[in-house]
Short mmCIF file of C-alpha atoms in Angstrom, two decimals:
data_model
loop_
_atom_site.label_atom_id
_atom_site.label_comp_id
_atom_site.label_asym_id
_atom_site.label_seq_id
_atom_site.Cartn_x
_atom_site.Cartn_y
_atom_site.Cartn_z
CA GLN Z 748 -0.09 0.03 0.07
CA VAL Z 749 1.48 3.45 -1.11
CA GLN Z 750 1.26 6.06 1.54
CA LEU Z 751 2.68 9.77 1.53
CA VAL Z 752 3.40 11.04 5.03
CA GLU Z 753 4.24 14.72 5.49
CA SER Z 754 6.05 16.21 8.46
CA GLY Z 755 7.46 19.50 9.52
CA GLY Z 756 4.30 21.53 9.82
CA GLY Z 757 3.85 23.94 12.93
CA LEU Z 758 3.44 27.29 14.38
CA VAL Z 759 5.94 30.16 13.31
CA GLN Z 760 6.05 33.83 13.59
CA ALA Z 761 5.79 35.97 10.37
CA GLY Z 762 9.55 35.94 8.91
CA GLY Z 763 10.51 32.51 10.20
CA SER Z 764 11.15 29.56 8.51
CA LEU Z 765 9.66 25.76 8.28
CA ARG Z 766 10.85 22.92 6.15
CA LEU Z 767 8.26 20.31 5.22
CA SER Z 768 8.95 16.78 4.08
CA CYS Z 769 6.95 13.94 2.55
CA VAL Z 770 8.13 10.42 2.30
CA VAL Z 771 6.45 8.15 -0.22
CA SER Z 772 6.45 4.50 1.10
CA GLY Z 773 5.39 1.16 -0.28
CA SER Z 774 6.14 -0.93 -3.38
CA ILE Z 775 6.33 1.32 -6.49
CA PHE Z 776 8.00 1.43 -9.52
CA SER Z 777 8.59 5.14 -10.23
CA ILE Z 778 7.66 8.43 -9.34
CA ASP Z 779 7.32 11.21 -11.76
CA VAL Z 780 6.26 14.87 -10.74
CA MET Z 781 5.92 15.37 -6.98
CA GLY Z 782 4.32 18.71 -5.36
CA TRP Z 783 3.04 20.63 -2.60
CA TYR Z 784 -0.67 21.97 -2.37
CA ARG Z 785 -2.10 24.15 0.38
CA GLN Z 786 -5.52 24.81 1.39
CA ALA Z 787 -6.56 27.56 3.73
CA PRO Z 788 -9.87 27.87 5.27
CA GLY Z 789 -12.90 28.83 2.98
CA LYS Z 790 -10.45 28.55 -0.08
CA GLN Z 791 -9.65 26.03 -2.68
CA ARG Z 792 -6.64 23.98 -2.74
CA GLU Z 793 -3.67 25.55 -4.71
CA LEU Z 794 -0.68 24.33 -6.13
CA VAL Z 795 2.53 25.86 -4.45
CA ALA Z 796 5.40 24.09 -6.15
CA ARG Z 797 6.26 21.17 -8.04
CA ILE Z 798 9.16 19.12 -9.34
CA GLY Z 799 9.83 16.79 -12.01
CA SER Z 800 12.00 13.68 -11.64
CA GLY Z 801 14.73 15.60 -13.53
CA GLY Z 802 14.48 18.36 -11.11
CA THR Z 803 12.74 21.11 -13.19
CA THR Z 804 10.48 23.17 -10.52
CA ASN Z 805 7.53 25.48 -10.83
CA TYR Z 806 6.23 27.64 -8.32
CA VAL Z 807 3.06 29.85 -7.69
CA ASP Z 808 3.78 33.64 -7.87
CA SER Z 809 3.16 34.13 -4.14
CA VAL Z 810 5.86 32.27 -3.03
CA LYS Z 811 8.52 32.79 -5.68
CA GLY Z 812 11.98 33.79 -3.86
CA ARG Z 813 10.81 32.41 -0.24
CA PHE Z 814 9.97 28.76 -1.10
CA THR Z 815 12.23 26.07 -2.36
CA ILE Z 816 11.03 22.79 -3.39
CA SER Z 817 13.57 19.72 -3.89
CA ARG Z 818 13.49 16.16 -3.77
CA ASP Z 819 15.66 13.09 -3.19
CA ASN Z 820 14.97 10.43 -5.45
CA ALA Z 821 16.96 7.63 -3.78
CA LYS Z 822 14.63 8.15 -0.62
CA ASN Z 823 11.32 8.78 -2.43
CA THR Z 824 11.27 12.15 -0.61
CA VAL Z 825 10.18 15.76 -1.34
CA TYR Z 826 10.86 18.71 0.68
CA LEU Z 827 9.63 22.30 0.85
CA GLN Z 828 11.76 24.99 2.51
CA MET Z 829 9.76 27.91 3.33
CA ASN Z 830 11.32 31.03 4.31
CA SER Z 831 10.11 34.57 5.07
CA LEU Z 832 6.63 33.16 6.04
CA LYS Z 833 3.74 35.54 6.06
CA PRO Z 834 0.46 35.01 7.83
CA GLU Z 835 -1.24 34.41 4.39
CA ASP Z 836 0.80 31.02 4.11
CA THR Z 837 -1.26 29.44 6.75
CA ALA Z 838 -2.91 26.70 5.42
CA VAL Z 839 -2.80 22.91 5.51
CA TYR Z 840 -0.05 21.50 3.14
CA PHE Z 841 -0.63 18.44 1.29
CA CYS Z 842 2.13 16.55 -0.61
CA ASN Z 843 1.16 14.92 -4.18
CA ALA Z 844 3.01 12.66 -6.20
CA ASP Z 845 2.45 11.02 -9.59
CA ILE Z 846 3.43 7.33 -8.99
CA GLN Z 847 3.55 4.51 -11.45
CA LEU Z 848 3.08 1.04 -9.32
CA ARG Z 849 4.57 -1.33 -11.70
CA SER Z 850 6.28 -1.14 -15.02
CA TRP Z 851 3.18 -2.31 -16.84
CA SER Z 852 0.87 0.12 -14.90
CA GLY Z 853 -0.22 3.83 -15.70
CA ARG Z 854 0.60 6.48 -13.33
CA ARG Z 855 -2.03 8.12 -10.91
CA ASP Z 856 -1.89 10.84 -8.28
CA TYR Z 857 -1.37 9.93 -4.68
CA TRP Z 858 -1.96 12.54 -1.80
CA GLY Z 859 -0.62 12.95 1.78
CA GLN Z 860 -2.96 13.79 4.84
CA GLY Z 861 -1.84 17.00 5.25
CA THR Z 862 0.24 19.07 7.77
CA GLN Z 863 -0.81 22.47 9.35
CA VAL Z 864 1.24 25.43 9.01
CA THR Z 865 0.25 28.50 10.97
CA VAL Z 866 2.11 31.87 10.69
CA SER Z 867 1.38 34.43 13.40
CA SER Z 868 1.70 38.20 12.72
#
């Protein structure tokens, strides 16, 4: 059974930093794109950042220059380094991965359970 387990969320003051981690566990063949999404109360889930298997990255404009996404393919892990945090970054952050379970199977999206990030002013 494939699981995505996030860690690293918490409460931080504005201007502070947090580092989120997400580990993919279970028997899999490959992972393509990995990403982080967030959902604030009363708002839709939005893409924060994503990274391809080769390291190509994309960020939502609001986090460019402050957040950095990276991955360790050997550990099936994706990270999100968040610096200069703002109160508007407060949300539940979800890990997402595009996973191929077997060499003959197609890919599908998997999600973590989410981790709360709260930034106080």
